[in-house]
Short mmCIF file of C-alpha atoms and ligand atoms in Angstrom, two decimals:
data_model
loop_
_atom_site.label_atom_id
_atom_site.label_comp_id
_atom_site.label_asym_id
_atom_site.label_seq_id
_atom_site.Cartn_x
_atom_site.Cartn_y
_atom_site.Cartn_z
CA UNK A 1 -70.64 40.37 -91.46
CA UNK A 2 -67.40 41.26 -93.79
CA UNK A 3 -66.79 39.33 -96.91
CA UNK A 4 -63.77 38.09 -98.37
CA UNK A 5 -63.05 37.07 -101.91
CA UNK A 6 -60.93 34.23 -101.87
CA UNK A 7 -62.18 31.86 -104.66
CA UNK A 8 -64.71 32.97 -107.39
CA UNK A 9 -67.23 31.04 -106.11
CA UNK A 10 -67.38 32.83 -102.73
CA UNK A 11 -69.75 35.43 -104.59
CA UNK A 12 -73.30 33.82 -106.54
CA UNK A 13 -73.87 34.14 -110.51
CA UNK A 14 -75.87 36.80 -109.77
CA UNK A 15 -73.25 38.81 -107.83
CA UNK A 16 -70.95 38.13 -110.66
CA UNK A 17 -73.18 39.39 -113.15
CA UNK A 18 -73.32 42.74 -110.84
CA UNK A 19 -69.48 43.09 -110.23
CA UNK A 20 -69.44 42.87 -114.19
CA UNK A 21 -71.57 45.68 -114.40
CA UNK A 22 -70.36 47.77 -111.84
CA UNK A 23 -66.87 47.07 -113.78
CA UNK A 24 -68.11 48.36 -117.21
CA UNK A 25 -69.59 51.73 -115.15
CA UNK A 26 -66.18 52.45 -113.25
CA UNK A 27 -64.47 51.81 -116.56
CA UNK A 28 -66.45 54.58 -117.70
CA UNK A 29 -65.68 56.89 -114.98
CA UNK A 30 -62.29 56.20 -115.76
CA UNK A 31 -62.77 56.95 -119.33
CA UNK A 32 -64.75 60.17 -118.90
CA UNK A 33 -62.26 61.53 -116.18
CA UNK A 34 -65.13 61.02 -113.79
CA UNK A 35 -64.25 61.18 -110.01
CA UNK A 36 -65.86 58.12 -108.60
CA UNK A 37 -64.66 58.36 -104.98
CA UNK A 38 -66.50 55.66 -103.54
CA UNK A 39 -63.76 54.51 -100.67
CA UNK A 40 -62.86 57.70 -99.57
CA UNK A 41 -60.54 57.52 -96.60
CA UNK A 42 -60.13 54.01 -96.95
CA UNK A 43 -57.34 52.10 -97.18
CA UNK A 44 -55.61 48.69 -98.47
CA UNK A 45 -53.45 46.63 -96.96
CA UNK A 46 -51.72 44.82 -99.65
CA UNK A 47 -49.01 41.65 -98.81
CA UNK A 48 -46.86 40.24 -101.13
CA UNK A 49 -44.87 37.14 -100.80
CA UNK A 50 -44.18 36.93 -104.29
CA UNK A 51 -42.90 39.51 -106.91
CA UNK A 52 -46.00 41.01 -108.93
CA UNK A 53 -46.52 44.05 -111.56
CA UNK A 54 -49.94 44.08 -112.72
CA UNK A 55 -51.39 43.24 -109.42
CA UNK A 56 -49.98 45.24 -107.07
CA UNK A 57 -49.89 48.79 -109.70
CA UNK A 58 -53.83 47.85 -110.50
CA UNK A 59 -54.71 47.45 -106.71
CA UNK A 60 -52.48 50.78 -105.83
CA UNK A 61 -54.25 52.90 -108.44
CA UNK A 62 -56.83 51.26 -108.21
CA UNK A 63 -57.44 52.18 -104.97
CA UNK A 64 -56.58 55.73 -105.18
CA UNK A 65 -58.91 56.55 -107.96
CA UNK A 66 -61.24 55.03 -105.44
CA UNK A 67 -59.91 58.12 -103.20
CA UNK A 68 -58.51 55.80 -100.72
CA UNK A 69 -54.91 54.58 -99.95
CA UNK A 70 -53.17 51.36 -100.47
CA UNK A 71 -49.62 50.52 -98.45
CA UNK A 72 -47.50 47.80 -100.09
CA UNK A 73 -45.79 45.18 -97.16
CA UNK A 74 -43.11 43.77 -99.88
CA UNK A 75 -41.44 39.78 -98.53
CA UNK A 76 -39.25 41.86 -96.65
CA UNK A 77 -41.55 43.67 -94.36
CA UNK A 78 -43.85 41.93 -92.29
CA UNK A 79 -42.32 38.15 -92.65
CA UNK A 80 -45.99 36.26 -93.09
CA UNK A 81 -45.74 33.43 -90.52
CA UNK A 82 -42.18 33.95 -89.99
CA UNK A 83 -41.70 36.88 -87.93
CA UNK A 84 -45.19 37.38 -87.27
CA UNK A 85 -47.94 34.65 -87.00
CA UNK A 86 -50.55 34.96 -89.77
CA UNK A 87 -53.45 35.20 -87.82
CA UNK A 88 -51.51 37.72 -85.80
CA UNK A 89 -50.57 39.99 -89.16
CA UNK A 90 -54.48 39.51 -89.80
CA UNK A 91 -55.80 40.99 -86.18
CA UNK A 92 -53.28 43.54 -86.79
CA UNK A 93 -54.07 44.77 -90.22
CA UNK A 94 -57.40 44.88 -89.40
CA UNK A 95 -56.87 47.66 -86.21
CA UNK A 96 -55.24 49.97 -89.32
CA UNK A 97 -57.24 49.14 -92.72
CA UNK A 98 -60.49 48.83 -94.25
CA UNK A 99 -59.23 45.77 -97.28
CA UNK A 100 -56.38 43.64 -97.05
CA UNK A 101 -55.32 42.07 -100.66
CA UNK A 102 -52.50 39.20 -100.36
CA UNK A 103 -50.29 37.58 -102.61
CA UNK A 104 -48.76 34.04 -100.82
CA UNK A 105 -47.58 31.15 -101.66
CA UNK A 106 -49.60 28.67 -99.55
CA UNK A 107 -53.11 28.74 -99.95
CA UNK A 108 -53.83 28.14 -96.33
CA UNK A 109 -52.32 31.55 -95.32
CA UNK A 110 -54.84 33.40 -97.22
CA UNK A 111 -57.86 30.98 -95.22
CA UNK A 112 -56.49 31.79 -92.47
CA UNK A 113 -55.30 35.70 -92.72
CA UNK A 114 -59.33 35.91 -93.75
CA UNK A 115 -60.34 33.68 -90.67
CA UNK A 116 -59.05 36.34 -88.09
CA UNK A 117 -59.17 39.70 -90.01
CA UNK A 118 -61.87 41.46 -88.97
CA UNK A 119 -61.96 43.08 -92.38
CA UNK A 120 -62.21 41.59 -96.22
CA UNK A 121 -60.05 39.54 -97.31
CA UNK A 122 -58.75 39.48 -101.32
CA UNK A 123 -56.69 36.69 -102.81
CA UNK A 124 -54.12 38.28 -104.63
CA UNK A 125 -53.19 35.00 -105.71
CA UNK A 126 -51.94 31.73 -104.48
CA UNK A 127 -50.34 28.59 -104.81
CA UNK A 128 -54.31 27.23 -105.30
CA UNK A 129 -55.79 29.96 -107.31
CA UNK A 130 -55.67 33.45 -108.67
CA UNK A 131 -59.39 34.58 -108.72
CA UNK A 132 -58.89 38.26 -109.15
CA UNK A 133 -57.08 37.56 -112.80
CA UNK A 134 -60.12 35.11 -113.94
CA UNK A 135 -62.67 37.35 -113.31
CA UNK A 136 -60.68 40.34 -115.05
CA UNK A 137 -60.70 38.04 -117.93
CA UNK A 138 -63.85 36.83 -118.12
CA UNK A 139 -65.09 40.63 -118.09
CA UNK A 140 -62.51 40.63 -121.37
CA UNK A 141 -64.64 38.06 -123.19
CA UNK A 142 -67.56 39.76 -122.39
CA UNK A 143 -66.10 42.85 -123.70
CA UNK A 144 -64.92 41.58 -126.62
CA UNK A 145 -67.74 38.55 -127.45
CA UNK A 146 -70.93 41.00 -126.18
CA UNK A 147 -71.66 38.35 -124.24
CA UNK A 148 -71.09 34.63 -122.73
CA UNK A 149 -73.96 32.83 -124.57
CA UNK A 150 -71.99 29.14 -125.64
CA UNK A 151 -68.61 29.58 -124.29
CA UNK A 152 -65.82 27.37 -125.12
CA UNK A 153 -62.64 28.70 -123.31
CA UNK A 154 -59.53 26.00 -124.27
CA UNK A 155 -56.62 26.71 -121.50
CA UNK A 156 -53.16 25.21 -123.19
CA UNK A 157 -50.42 24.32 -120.49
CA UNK A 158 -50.13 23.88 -117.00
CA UNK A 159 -53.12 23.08 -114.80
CA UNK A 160 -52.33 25.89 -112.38
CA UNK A 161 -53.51 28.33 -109.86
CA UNK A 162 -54.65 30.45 -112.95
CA UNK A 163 -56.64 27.38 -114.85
CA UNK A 164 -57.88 26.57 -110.90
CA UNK A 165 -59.74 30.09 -110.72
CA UNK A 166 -60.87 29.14 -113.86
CA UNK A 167 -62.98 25.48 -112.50
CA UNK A 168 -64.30 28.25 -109.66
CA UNK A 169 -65.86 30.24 -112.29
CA UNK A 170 -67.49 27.30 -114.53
CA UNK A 171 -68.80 26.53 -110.99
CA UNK A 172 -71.00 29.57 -111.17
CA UNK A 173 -71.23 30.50 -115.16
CA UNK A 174 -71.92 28.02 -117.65
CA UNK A 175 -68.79 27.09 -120.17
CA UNK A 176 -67.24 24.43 -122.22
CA UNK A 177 -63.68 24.50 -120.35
CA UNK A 178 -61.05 22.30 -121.57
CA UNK A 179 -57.71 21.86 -120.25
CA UNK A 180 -55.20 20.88 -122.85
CA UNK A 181 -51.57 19.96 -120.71
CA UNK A 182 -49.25 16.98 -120.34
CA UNK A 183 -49.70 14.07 -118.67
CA UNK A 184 -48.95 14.63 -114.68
CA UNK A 185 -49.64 18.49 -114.66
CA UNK A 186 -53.54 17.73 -114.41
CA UNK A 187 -55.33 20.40 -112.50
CA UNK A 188 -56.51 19.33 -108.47
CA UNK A 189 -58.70 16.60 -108.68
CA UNK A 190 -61.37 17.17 -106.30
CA UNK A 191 -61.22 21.23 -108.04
CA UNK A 192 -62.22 19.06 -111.23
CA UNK A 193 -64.99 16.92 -109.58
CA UNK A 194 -66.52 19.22 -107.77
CA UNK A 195 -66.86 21.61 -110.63
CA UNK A 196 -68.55 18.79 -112.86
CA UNK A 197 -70.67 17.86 -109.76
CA UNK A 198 -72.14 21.85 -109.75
CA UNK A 199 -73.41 20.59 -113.42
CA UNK A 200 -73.00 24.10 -114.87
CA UNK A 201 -70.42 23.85 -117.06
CA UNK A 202 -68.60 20.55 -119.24
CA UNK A 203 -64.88 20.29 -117.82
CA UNK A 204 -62.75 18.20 -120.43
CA UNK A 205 -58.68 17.27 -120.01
CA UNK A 206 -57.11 16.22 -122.58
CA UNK A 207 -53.32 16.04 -124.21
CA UNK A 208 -53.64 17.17 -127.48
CA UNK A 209 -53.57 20.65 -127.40
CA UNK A 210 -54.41 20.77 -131.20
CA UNK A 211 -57.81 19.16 -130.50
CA UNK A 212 -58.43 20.66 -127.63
CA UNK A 213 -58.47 24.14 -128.97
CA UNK A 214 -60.86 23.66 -132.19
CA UNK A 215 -63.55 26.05 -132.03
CA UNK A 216 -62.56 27.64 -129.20
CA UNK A 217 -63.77 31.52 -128.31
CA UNK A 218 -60.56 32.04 -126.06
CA UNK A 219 -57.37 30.05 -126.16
CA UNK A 220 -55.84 30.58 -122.86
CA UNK A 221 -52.22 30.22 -121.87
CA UNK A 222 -49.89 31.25 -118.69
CA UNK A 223 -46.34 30.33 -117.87
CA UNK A 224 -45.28 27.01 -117.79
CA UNK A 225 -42.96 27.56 -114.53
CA UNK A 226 -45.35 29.12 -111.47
CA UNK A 227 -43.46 31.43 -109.04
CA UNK A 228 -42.38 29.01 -106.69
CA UNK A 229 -41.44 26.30 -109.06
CA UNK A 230 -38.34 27.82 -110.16
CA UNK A 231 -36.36 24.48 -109.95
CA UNK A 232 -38.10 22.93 -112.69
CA UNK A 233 -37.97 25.41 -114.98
CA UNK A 234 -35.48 22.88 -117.35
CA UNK A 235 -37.47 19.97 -117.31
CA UNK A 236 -40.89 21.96 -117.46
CA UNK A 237 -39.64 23.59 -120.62
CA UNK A 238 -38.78 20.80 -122.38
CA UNK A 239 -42.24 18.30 -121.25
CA UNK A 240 -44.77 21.29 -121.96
CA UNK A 241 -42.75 21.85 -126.06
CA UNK A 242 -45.86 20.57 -127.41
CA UNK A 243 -48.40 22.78 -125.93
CA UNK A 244 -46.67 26.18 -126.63
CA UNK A 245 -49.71 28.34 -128.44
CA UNK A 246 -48.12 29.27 -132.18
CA UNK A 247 -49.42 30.23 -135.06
CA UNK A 248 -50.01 27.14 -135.83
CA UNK A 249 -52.44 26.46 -132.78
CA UNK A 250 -54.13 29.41 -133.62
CA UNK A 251 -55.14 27.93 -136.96
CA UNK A 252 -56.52 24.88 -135.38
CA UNK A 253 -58.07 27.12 -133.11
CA UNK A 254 -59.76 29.71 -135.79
CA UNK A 255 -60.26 33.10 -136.84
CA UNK A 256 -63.07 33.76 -133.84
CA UNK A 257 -60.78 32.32 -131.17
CA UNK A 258 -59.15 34.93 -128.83
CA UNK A 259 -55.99 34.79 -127.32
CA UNK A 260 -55.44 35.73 -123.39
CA UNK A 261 -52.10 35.43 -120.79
CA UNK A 262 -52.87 36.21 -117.66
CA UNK A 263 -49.28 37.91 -118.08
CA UNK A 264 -46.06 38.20 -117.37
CA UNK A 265 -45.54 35.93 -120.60
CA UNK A 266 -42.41 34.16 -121.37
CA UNK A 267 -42.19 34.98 -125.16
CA UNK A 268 -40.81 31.94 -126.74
CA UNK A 269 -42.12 29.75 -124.48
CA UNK A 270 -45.50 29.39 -123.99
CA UNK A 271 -46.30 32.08 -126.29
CA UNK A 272 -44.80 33.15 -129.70
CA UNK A 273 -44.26 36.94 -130.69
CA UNK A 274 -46.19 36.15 -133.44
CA UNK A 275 -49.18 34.98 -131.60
CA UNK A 276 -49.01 37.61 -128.59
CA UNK A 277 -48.76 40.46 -130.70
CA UNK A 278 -50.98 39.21 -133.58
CA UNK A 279 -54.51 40.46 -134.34
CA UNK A 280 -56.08 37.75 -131.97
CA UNK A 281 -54.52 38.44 -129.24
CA UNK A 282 -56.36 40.77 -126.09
CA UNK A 283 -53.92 40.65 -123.86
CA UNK A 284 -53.43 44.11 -122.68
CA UNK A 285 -57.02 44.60 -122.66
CA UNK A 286 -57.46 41.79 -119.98
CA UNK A 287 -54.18 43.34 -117.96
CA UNK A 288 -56.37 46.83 -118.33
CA UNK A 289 -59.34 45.18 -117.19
CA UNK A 290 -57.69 44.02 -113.74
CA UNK A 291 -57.99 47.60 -112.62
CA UNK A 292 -61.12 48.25 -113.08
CA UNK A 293 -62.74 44.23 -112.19
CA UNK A 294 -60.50 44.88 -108.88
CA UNK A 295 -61.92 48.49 -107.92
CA UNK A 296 -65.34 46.74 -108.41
CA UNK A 297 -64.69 43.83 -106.20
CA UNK A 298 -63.56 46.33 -103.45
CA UNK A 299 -66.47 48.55 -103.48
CA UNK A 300 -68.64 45.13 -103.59
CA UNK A 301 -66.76 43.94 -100.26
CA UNK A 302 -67.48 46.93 -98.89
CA UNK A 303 -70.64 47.21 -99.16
N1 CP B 401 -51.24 38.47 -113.91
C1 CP B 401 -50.70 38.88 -112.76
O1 CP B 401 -51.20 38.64 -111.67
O2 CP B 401 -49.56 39.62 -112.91
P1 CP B 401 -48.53 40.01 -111.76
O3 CP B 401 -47.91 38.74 -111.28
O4 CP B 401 -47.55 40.92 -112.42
O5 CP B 401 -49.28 40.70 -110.67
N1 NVA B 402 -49.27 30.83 -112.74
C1 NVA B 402 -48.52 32.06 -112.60
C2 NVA B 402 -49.43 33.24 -112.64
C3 NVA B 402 -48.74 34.57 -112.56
C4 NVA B 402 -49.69 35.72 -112.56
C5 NVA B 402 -47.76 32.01 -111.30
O1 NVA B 402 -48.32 31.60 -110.30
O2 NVA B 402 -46.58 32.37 -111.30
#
C-alpha cells in the first residue's frame, strides 16, 4: 500500500516523532559529508503551479543527496487539468517515478493526483495547507527549545494554508496555538473544530495580536497576500497594519519567544528588518531545516 503525505495528520504522533529523528540523523550525514544514499535510482516527480524557491531547490537537492533524481514540470509543462486531466498526469507519473511532490493551487488536485498515482503523493503546498513547511518548523523549535514540553506557538496574520498545516499538527502534538488576525481572515472553520474536537491541543482566535503573543515560545508570521490572491494585495495591506510583527510585538511577546516565516517575507510588511534579522529570529534555520524534514519524509514514504 503507498502512502502519501498530504496533511500532517496523515502520519500518527508516533510517526512524527520518528520523521523528527530520522531528520536530526540525515542532518548529520549532511554535516559530516556522510553519503546517505538511501533512494538510489529513484526519482521525483515534482509539479509546480505556482512559483517556489525553497521548495523546489530543497526537494531537488534534497533528493540527489538521497542519490536519486528529481525533474521539475514548471506551469508551463504539463498544464495540470488543462491540457492533461489530473488523474491522467497522476497514472502517468506514476509509469516513470518513484515520488511525486506538487505545488497547486486547488486543494482537490492534490486528493485527487494522490487518488490515482500509484506512487506517494507529497503536498508541496496548496490553497488548503502547506504541511511540508510546518513540520520543517516544528523540527526548528525542537532544535532550538530541546524539546516541545508546554508549547505556546502565537501565529500573527492571515489564517492561511500555512496556519492550516499548523491546526493538522496540534491535531497530533499537544500545543497552545493561537491565531492572532483580523476579523474575516479566520482560518476554515471545520479545520478549527475538528482540531479542538481531537482534544490535544487549546486552539484560540483572537484580534489583538498584542495579547495574543504574550508568552509565546514562537511568534509566527507569513505573507499577508497568498499566491493566488494577488488582487487584494491593496486592501490586504492596509486591513492586516495592525498585526505586522515589530519590535514592538516582540516585546509583548518576550525575550524566550522565537520568531519564524515560513519565507519568502515581504520586509516591511508583515515583518520588519529589525525583527527578521534580530537575535530572535530562526528563520534561515527553519528554511535549512526543509531539506533535511523533506529527505526524511521521502525515505519514510518509501518505506
Ligand atoms: N516556504 C516556502 O514554501 O517557500 P517557497 O514558496 O519559496 O517554496
Ligand atoms: N501563504 C503563502 C506561503 C508561501 C510559502 C502562500 O501560499 O503564498
Amino acid at each position: 500500500m503507498k502512502r502519501d503525505f498530504l496533511h500532517i495528520t496523515d502520519l500518527t504522533r508516533d510517526e512524527i516523532h520518528e520523521v523528527l529523528e530520522l531528520s536530526a540523523r540525515l542532518k548529520k550525514e549532511v554535516q559530516k559529508g556522510s553519503p546517505h544514499l538511501l533512494l538510489q535510482g529513484k526519482t521525483l516527480a515534482m509539479i509546480f503551479q505556482k512559483p517556489s524557491a525553497r521548495t523546489r531547490v530543497s526537494f531537488e537537492a534534497g533528493m540527489y543527496q538521497l542519490g536519486g533524481h528529481a525533474l521539475y514540470l514548471g506551469p508551463a509543462d504539463i498544464g495540470l487539468g488543462k491540457r492533461e486531466a489530473v488523474k491522467d498526469i497522476a497514472r502517468l507519473l506514476s509509469c516513470y517515478n518513484d515520488l511525486i511532490m506538487a505545488r497547486v493551487f486547488d486543494h482537490e488536485h492534490i486528493l485527487e493526483l494522490a487518488q490515482h498515482a500509484t506512487v506517494s503523493v507529497i503536498n508541496g503546498l496548496t490553497d488548503f495547507n502547506h504541511p511540508c513547511q510546518v513540520m520543517a518548523d516544528i523540527f526548528t523549535v525542537l532544535e532550538h527549545r530541546g524539546h516541545l514540553d508546554d508549547l505556546k506557538i502565537t501565529f500573527v496574520g492571515d489564517g492561511n494554508n500555512v496556519f492550516h498545516s499548523w491546526l493538522f499538527l496540534a491535531q497530533r502534538l499537544p500545543m497552545e496555538i493561537v491565531l492572532a488576525c483580523p476579523e474575516g481572515y479566520e482560518p476554515d472553520e471545520e479545520l478549527v473544530e475538528a482540531t479542538r474536537a481531537e482534544g490535544v491541543s487549546q486552539v484560540n482566535i483572537s484580534h489583538d495580536a498584542r495579547e495574543a503573543v504574550r508568552g509565546a515560545d514562537v511568534v509566527y508570521t507569513d505573507v499577508w497576500t497568498s499566491m493566488g490572491q494577488e488582487e487584494e494585495v491593496e486592501e490586504r495591506k492596509r486591513i492586516f497594519q495592525p498585526f505586522q510583527v515589530n519590535s514592538d510585538l516582540m516585546k509583548s511577546a518576550g525575550d524566550q519567544a522565537f520568531f519564524m516565516h515560513c519565507l519568502p517575507a515581504h520586509r516591511g510588511d508583515e515583518v520588519t528588518d529589525e525583527v527578521i534579522d534580530g537575535p530572535q529570529s530562526i528563520v534561515f534555520d527553519e528554511a535549512e531545516n526543509r531539506l533535511h524534514v523533506q529527505k526524511a519524509i521521502m525515505v519514510t514514504l518509501s518505506g
